Coordinates of C-alpha atoms in Angstrom, one line a residue:
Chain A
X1 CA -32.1 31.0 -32.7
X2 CA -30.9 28.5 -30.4
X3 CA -33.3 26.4 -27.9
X4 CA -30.1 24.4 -26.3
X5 CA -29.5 24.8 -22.7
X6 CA -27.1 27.1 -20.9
X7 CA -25.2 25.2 -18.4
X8 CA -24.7 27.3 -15.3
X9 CA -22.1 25.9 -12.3
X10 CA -21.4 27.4 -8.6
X11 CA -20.0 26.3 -5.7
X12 CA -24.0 26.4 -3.9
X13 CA -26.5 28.5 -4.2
X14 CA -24.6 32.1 -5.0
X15 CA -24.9 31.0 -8.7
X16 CA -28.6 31.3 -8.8
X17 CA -28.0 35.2 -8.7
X18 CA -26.7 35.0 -12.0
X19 CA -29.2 32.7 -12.8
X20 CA -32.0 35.5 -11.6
X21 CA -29.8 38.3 -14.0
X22 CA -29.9 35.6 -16.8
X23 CA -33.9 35.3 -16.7
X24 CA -34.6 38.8 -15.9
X25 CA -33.3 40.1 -19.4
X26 CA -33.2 36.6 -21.6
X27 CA -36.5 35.1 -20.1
X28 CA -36.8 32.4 -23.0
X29 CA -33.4 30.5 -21.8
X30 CA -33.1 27.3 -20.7
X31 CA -30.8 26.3 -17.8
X32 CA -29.1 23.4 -16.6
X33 CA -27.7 24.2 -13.0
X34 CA -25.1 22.8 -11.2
X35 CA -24.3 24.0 -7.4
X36 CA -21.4 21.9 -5.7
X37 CA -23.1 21.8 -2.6
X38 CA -20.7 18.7 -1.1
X39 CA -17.6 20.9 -1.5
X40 CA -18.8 23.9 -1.1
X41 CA -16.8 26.3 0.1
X42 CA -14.9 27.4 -2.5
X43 CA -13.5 29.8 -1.2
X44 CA -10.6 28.6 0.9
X45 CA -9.8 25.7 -1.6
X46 CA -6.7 25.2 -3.3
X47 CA -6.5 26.4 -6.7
X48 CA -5.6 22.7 -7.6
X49 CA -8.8 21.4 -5.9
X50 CA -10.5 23.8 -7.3
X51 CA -9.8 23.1 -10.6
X52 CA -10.2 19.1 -10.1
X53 CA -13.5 20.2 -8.9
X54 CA -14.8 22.6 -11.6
X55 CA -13.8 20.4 -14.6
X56 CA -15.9 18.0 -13.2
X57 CA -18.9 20.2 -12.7
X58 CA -18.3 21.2 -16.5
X59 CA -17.6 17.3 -17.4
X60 CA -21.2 17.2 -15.7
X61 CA -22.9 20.0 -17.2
X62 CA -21.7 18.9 -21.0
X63 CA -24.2 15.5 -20.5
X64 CA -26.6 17.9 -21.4
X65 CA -27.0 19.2 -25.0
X66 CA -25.7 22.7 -24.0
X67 CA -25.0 25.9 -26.2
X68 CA -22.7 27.7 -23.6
X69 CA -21.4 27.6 -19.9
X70 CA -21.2 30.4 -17.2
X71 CA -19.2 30.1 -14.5
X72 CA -21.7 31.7 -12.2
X73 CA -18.8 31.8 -9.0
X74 CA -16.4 34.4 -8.7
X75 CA -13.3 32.1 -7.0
X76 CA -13.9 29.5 -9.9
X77 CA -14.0 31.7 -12.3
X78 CA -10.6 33.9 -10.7
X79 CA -8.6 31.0 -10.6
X80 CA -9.9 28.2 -13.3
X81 CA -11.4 30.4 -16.2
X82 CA -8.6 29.1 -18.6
X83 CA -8.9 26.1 -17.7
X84 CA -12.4 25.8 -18.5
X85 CA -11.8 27.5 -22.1
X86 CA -9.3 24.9 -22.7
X87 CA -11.4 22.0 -21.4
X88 CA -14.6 22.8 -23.4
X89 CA -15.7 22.9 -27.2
X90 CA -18.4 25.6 -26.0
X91 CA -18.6 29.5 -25.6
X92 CA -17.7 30.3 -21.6
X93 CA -18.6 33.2 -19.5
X94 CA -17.0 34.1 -16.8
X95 CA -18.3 36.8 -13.9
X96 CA -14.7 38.8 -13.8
X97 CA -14.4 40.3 -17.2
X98 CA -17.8 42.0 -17.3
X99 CA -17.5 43.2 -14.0
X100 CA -14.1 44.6 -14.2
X101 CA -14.9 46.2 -17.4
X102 CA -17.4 48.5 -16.0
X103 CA -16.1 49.4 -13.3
X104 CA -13.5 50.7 -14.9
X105 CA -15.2 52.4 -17.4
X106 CA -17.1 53.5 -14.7
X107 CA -15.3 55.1 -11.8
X108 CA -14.9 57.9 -11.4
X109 CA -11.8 58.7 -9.2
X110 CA -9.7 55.5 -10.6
X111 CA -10.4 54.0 -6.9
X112 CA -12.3 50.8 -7.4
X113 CA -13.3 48.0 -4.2
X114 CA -13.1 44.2 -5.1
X115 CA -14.3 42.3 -2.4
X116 CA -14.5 38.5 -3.1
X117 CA -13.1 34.7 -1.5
X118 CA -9.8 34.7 -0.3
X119 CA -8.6 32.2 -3.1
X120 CA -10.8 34.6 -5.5
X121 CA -8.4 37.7 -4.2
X122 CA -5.3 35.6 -3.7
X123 CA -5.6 34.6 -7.4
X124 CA -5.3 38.5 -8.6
X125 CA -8.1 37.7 -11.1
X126 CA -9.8 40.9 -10.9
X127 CA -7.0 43.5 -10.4
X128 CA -5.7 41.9 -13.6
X129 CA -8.9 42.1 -15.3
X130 CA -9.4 46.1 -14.4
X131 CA -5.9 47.0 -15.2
X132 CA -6.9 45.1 -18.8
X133 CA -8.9 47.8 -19.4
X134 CA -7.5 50.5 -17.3
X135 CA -3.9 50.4 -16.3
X136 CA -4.3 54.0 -14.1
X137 CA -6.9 52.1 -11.8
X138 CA -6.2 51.7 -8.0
X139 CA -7.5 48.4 -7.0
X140 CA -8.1 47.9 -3.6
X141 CA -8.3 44.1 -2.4
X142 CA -10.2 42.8 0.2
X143 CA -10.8 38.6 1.0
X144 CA -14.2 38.7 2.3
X145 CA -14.1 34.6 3.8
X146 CA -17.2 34.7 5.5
X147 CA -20.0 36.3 3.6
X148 CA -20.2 33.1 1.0
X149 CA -21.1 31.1 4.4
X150 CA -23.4 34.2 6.2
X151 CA -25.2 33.7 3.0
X152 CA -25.1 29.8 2.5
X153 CA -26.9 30.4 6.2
X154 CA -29.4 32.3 5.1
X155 CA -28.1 35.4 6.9
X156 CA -28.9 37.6 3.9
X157 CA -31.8 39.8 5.6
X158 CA -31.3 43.4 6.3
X159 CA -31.8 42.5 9.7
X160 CA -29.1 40.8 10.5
X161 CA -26.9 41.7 12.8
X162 CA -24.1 39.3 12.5
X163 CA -24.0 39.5 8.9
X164 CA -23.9 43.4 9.4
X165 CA -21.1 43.4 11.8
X166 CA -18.8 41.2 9.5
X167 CA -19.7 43.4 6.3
X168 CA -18.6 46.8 8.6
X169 CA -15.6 45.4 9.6
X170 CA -14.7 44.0 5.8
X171 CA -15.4 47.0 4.1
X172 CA -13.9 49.6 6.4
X173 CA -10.9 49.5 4.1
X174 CA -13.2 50.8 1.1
X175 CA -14.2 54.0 3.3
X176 CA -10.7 54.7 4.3
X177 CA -9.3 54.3 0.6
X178 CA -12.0 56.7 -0.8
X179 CA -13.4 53.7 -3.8
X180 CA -16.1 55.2 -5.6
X181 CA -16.7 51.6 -7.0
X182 CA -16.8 48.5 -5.8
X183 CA -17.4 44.7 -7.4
X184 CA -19.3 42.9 -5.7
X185 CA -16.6 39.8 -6.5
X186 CA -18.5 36.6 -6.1
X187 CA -22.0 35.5 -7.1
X188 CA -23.1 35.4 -3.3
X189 CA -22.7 38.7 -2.8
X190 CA -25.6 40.5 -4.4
X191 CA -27.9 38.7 -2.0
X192 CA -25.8 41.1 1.0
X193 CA -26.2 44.3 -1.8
X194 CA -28.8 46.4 0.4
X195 CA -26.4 45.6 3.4
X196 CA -23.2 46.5 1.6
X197 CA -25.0 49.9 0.2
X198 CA -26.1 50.8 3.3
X199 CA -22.7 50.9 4.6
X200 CA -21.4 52.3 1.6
X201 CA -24.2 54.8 0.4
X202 CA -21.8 56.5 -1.7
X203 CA -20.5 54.3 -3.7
X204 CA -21.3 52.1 -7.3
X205 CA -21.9 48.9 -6.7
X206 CA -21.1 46.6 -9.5
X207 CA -22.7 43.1 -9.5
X208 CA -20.5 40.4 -11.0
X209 CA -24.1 38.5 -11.2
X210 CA -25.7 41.5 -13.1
X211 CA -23.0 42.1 -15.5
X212 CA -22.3 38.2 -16.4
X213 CA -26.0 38.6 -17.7
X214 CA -25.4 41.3 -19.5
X215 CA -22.4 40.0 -21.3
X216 CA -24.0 36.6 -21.9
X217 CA -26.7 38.4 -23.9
X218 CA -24.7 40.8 -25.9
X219 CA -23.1 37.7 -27.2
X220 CA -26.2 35.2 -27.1
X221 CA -27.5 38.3 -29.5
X222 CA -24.5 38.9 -31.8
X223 CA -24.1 35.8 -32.7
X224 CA -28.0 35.0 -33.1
X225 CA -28.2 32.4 -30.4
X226 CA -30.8 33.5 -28.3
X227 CA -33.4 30.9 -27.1
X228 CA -37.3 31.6 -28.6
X229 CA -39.2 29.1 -26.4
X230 CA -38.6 28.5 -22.7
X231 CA -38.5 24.6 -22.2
X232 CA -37.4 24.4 -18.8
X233 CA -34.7 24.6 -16.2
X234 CA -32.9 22.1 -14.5
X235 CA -31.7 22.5 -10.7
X236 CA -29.1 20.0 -9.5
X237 CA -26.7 20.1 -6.3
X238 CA -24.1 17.6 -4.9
X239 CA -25.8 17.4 -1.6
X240 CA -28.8 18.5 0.5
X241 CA -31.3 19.5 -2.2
X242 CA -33.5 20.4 0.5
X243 CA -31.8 22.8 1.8
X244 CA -31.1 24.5 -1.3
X245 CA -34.4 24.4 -2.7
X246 CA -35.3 25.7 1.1
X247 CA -32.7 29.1 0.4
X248 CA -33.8 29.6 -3.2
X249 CA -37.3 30.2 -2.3
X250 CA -36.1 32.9 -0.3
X251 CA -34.6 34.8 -2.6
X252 CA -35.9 33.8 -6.3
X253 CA -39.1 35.7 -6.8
X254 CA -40.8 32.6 -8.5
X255 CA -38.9 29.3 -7.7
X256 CA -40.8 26.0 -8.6
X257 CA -38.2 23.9 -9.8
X258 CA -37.8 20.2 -8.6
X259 CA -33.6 20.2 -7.6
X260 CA -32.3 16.9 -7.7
X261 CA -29.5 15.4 -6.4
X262 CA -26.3 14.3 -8.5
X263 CA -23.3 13.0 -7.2
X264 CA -20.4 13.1 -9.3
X265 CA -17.2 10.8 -9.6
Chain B
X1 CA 1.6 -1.4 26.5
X2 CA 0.4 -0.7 22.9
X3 CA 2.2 1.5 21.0
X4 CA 0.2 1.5 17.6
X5 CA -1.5 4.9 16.3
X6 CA -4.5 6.0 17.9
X7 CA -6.5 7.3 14.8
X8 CA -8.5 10.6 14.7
X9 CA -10.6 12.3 12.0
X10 CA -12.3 15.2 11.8
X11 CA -14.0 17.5 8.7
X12 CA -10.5 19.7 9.6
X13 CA -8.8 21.8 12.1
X14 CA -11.4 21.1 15.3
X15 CA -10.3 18.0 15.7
X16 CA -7.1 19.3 17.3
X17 CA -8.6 20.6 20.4
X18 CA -9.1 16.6 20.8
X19 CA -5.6 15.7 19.9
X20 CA -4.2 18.5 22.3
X21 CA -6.4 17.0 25.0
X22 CA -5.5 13.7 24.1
X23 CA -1.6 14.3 24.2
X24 CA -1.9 16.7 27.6
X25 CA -3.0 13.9 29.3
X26 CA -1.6 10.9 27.4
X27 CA 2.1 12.3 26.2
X28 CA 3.6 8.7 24.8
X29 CA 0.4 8.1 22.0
X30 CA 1.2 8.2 18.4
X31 CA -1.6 9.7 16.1
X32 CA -2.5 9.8 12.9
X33 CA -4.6 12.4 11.9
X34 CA -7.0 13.3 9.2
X35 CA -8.8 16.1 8.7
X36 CA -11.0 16.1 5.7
X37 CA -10.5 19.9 4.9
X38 CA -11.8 19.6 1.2
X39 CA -15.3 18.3 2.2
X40 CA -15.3 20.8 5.2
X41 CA -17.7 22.4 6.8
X42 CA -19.6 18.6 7.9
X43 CA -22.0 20.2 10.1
X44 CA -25.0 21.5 7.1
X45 CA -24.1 18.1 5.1
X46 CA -27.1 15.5 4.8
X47 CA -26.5 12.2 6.8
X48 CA -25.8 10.4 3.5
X49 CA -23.1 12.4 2.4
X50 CA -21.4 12.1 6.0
X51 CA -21.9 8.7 6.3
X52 CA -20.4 8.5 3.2
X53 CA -17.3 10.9 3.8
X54 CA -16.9 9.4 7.4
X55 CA -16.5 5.8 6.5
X56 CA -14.2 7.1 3.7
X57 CA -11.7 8.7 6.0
X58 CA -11.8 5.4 8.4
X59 CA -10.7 3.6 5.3
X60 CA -8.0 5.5 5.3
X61 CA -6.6 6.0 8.9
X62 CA -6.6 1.6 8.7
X63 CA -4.0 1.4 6.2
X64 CA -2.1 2.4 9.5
X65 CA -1.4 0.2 12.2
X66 CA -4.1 1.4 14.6
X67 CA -5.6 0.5 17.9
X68 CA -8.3 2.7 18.0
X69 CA -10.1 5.3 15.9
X70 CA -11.3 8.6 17.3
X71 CA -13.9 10.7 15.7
X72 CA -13.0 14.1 16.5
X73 CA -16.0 15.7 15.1
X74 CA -19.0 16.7 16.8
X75 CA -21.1 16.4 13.6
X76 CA -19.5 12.7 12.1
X77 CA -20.2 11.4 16.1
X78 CA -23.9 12.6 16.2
X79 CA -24.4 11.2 12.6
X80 CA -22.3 8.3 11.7
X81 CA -20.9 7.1 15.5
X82 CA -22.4 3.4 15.1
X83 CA -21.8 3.0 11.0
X84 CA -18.2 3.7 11.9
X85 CA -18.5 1.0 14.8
X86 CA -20.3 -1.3 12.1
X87 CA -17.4 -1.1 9.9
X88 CA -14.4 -1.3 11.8
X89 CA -13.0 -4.2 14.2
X90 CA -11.4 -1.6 16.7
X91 CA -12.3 0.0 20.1
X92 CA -13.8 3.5 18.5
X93 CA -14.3 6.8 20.7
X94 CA -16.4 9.7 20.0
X95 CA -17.5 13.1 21.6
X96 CA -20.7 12.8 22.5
X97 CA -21.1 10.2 25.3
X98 CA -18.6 11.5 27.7
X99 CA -19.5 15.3 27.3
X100 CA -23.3 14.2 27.9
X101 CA -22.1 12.0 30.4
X102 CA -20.6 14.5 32.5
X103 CA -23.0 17.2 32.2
X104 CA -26.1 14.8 33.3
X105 CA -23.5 14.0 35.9
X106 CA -22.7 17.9 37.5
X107 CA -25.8 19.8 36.7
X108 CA -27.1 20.6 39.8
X109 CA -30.2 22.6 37.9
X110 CA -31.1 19.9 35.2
X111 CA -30.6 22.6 32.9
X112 CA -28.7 21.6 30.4
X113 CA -27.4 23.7 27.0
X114 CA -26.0 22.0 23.8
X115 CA -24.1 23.9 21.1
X116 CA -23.3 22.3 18.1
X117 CA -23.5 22.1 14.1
X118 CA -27.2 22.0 12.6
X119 CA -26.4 17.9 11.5
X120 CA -25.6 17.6 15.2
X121 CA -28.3 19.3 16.4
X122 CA -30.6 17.7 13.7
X123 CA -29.8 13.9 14.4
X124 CA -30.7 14.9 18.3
X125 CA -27.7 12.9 19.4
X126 CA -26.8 14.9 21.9
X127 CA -30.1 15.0 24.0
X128 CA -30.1 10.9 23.8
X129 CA -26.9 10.5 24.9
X130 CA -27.9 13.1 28.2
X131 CA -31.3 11.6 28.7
X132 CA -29.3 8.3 28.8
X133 CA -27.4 9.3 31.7
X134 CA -30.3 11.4 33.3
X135 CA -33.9 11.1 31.7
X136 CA -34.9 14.2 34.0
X137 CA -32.4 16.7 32.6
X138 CA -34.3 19.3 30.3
X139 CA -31.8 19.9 27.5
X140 CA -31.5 23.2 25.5
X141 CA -30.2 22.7 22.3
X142 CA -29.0 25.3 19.9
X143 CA -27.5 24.7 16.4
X144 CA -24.7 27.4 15.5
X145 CA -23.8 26.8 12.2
X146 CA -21.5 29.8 12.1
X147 CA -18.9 29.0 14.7
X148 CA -17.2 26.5 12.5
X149 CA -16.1 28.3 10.2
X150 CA -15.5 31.4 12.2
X151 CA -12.6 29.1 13.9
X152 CA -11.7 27.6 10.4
X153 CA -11.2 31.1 9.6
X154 CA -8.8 31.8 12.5
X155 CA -11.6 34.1 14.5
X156 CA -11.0 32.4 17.5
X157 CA -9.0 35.5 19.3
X158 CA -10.4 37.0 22.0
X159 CA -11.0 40.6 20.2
X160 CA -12.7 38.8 17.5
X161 CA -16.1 41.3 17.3
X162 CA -17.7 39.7 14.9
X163 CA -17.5 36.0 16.2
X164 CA -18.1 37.7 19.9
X165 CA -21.7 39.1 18.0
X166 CA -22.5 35.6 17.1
X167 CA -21.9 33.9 20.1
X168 CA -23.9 36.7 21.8
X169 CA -26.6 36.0 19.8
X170 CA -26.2 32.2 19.5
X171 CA -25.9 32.2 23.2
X172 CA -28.9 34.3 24.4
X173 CA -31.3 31.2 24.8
X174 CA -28.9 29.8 27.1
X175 CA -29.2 33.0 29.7
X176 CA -33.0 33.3 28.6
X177 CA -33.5 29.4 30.0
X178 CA -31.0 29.5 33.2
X179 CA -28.7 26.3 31.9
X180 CA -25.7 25.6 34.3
X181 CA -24.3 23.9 32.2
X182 CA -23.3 23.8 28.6
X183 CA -21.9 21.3 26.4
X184 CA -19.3 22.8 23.3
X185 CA -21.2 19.7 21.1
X186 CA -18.0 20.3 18.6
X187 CA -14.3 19.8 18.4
X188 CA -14.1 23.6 17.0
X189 CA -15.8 25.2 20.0
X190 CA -13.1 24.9 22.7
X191 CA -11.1 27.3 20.8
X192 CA -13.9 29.7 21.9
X193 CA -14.2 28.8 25.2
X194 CA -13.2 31.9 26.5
X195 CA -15.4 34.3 24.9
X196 CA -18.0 32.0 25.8
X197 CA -16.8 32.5 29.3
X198 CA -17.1 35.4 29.4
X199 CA -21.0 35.7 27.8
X200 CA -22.0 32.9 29.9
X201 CA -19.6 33.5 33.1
X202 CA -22.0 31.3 35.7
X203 CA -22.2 28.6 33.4
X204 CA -19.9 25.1 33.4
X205 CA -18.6 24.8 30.1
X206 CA -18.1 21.1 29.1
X207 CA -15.4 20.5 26.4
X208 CA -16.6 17.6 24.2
X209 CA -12.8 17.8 23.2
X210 CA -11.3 16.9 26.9
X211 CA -13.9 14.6 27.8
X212 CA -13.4 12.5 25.0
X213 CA -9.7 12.3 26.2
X214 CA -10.5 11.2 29.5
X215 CA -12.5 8.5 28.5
X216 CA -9.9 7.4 26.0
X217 CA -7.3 7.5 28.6
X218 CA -9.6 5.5 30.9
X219 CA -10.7 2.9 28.4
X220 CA -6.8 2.7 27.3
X221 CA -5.8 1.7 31.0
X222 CA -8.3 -0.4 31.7
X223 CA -7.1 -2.6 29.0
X224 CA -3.3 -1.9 29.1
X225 CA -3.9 -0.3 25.5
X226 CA -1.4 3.0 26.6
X227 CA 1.6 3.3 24.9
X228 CA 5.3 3.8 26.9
X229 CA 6.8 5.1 23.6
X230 CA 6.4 8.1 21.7
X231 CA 7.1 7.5 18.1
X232 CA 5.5 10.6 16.1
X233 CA 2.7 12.0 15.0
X234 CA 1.4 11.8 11.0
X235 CA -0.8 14.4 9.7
X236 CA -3.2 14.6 6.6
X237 CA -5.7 17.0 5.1
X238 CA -7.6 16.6 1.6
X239 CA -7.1 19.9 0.9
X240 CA -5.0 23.1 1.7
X241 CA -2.1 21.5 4.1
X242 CA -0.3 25.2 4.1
X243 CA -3.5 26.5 5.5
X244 CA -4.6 23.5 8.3
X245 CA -0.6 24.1 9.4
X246 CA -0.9 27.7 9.8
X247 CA -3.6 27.4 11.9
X248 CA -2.8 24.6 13.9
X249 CA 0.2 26.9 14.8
X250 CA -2.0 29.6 16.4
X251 CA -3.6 27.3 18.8
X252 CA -1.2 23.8 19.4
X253 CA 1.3 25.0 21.7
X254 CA 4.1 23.0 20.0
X255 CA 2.9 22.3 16.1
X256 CA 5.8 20.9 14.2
X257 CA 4.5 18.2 12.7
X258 CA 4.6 18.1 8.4
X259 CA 0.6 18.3 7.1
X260 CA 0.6 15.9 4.1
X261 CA -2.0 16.7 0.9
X262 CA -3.9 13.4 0.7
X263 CA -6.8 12.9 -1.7
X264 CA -9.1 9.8 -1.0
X265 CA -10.9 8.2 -4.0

């Protein structure tokens, strides 16, 4: 057993679906969050900044006695994974492996949808990681550079129009190609999944969010370091707490934590 | 004559629209140019952090020789316009005056419509700066936090259906209230000027971009500021120069200019 805190980093407030995954199956775990709010997005960084900017998030994190850090963001974890290993004495998890993995143990017709930031899809991260574990999949691409903002807005409702028109025209490719999967490639997405499967009634969605849980607790579990006692979880952002606290009380089921504000160097 | 750099900042690429407006009418000026493309989008930033970024990037610009800083920005002008006056010795120019300015000015209804970022629209800049001018005008102000970064994202073209379902929506309360007149409260909106034209086809659309031209043009004569020599113009972004470039290409009629990475502390 091990009562330390799981540090959890994103570029906003997309990481807090991995967040929701993490409690909905390992409800004893304690998290330390960090959402980069002043430089969020990350989407259309470049990888350099990105880097710069997720090594300090991690540098951040590791000021709290922590047991094991998730990249809970699909373009950090595309393009500065590595990095992180290399940068960190700690167990990392990542959102592209788990994903990747079942979906392509998964599909059906070796036709399998990624749909994430454009540095996420420019970085190859994902088509990598799905050849890893099936060379014979067709992985079709597709930057989706809005739907991290649509969400960061708040435009997450079934209702929404705007949000609905940009998902059609993004995913148009997917119908046309025939995927019978598709990853759902950055941690915002989930929040747009009764959208996306609407549009796409056919087809296997694969959470990034849902399957970096699941990963997280197969090896929290193997190597017996599974919290007993839930202590508490922290919530910090580079800017506008408000506002964040204000989004994830939309769409976290029971969201009473205090998020503070923390400026980093 | 005066032929320093006129300096001009903006969170990245709508700050343009002012430099295009500024060189149609005043060919000879020398810019220098930063747009803070790592910290972008401003407009859902808390006044803190902008004031904070803002001053940063006029720290910069004065290790040029300048004779005047213009902020290019919508959001920095309705947040930060007098800290940046506070902490600089030069003549500074903003958006927001001379759009208001002329609006109170040529509605003939009263009716005025603002568009602009949510911090814009927050810090109620706009509708001060109107009332200033014309205490009777009832002003109709409408954040639209998307339309940034539609236009960062190059969906500025006319076929553009999903930024065209935005405006739509964005734009409704604007028919719904009968404006004349509406102001584009931010340096990105010009480069939707015609699809708003074409919603709002009654309506005069006042370019925060051009009027801040014309009053620097006017306060430059009136004090024999104007330059009679054009020497070049130097341009920097914190992030991404390759994407900033490619962009500025789609809309600056001639951009030829080198984009220069530069971080500030």
């Amino acid at each position: 057993m091990n009562n330390k805190y799981i540090g959890v980093f994103d570029s906003g407030i997309g990481g807090l679906t991995v967040v929701k995954a993490i409690l909905d199956i390992l409800p004893n775990e304690n998290i330390v969050y960090f959402g980069d709010t002043l430089h969020m997005p990350y989407g259309e960084k470049s990888p350099e900044d990105l880097r710069k900017l997720v090594l300090n998030n991690c540098k951040f994190l590791n000021s709290f006695d922590l047991k094991a850090i998730v990249i809970a963001c699909g373009t950090a974890g595309a393009c500065c994974m590595q990095d992180v290993i290399d940068h960190n004495d700690l167990p990392v998890f990542g959102v592209i492996d788990p994903a990747s993995k079942l979906a392509a143990k998964t599909s059906k017709n070796k036709k399998i949808g990624v749909i994430a930031t454009k540095a996420a899809i420019n970085s190859n991260a994902y088509e990598k990681a799905i050849h890893k574990f099936d060379s014979s999949v067709n992985v079709i691409s597709k930057a989706t550079p809005l739907l991290a903002s649509l969400v960061e807005e708040g435009r997450f409702t079934n209702d929404n129009i705007e949000t609905k028109t940009v998902l059609k025209e993004y995913l148009q490719i997917m119908i046309d190609e025939h995927v019978d999967t598709l990853i759902l490639g950055c941690t915002h997405y989930p929040l747009l999944s009764s959208m996306i499967k609407e549009i796409l009634p056919d087809v296997n969605i694969i959470s990034s969010s849902k399957c970096a849980a699941d990963a997280l607790k197969s090896a929290l579990e193997a190597n017996n370091l599974m919290s007993d006692t839930f202590i508490d979880q922290k919530y910090f952002v580079s800017s506008n707490p408000e506002r964040f606290t204000e989004l994830a009380n939309i769409f976290m089921d029971k969201f009473n934590s205090n998020v503070s504000l923390k400026k980093l160097d």
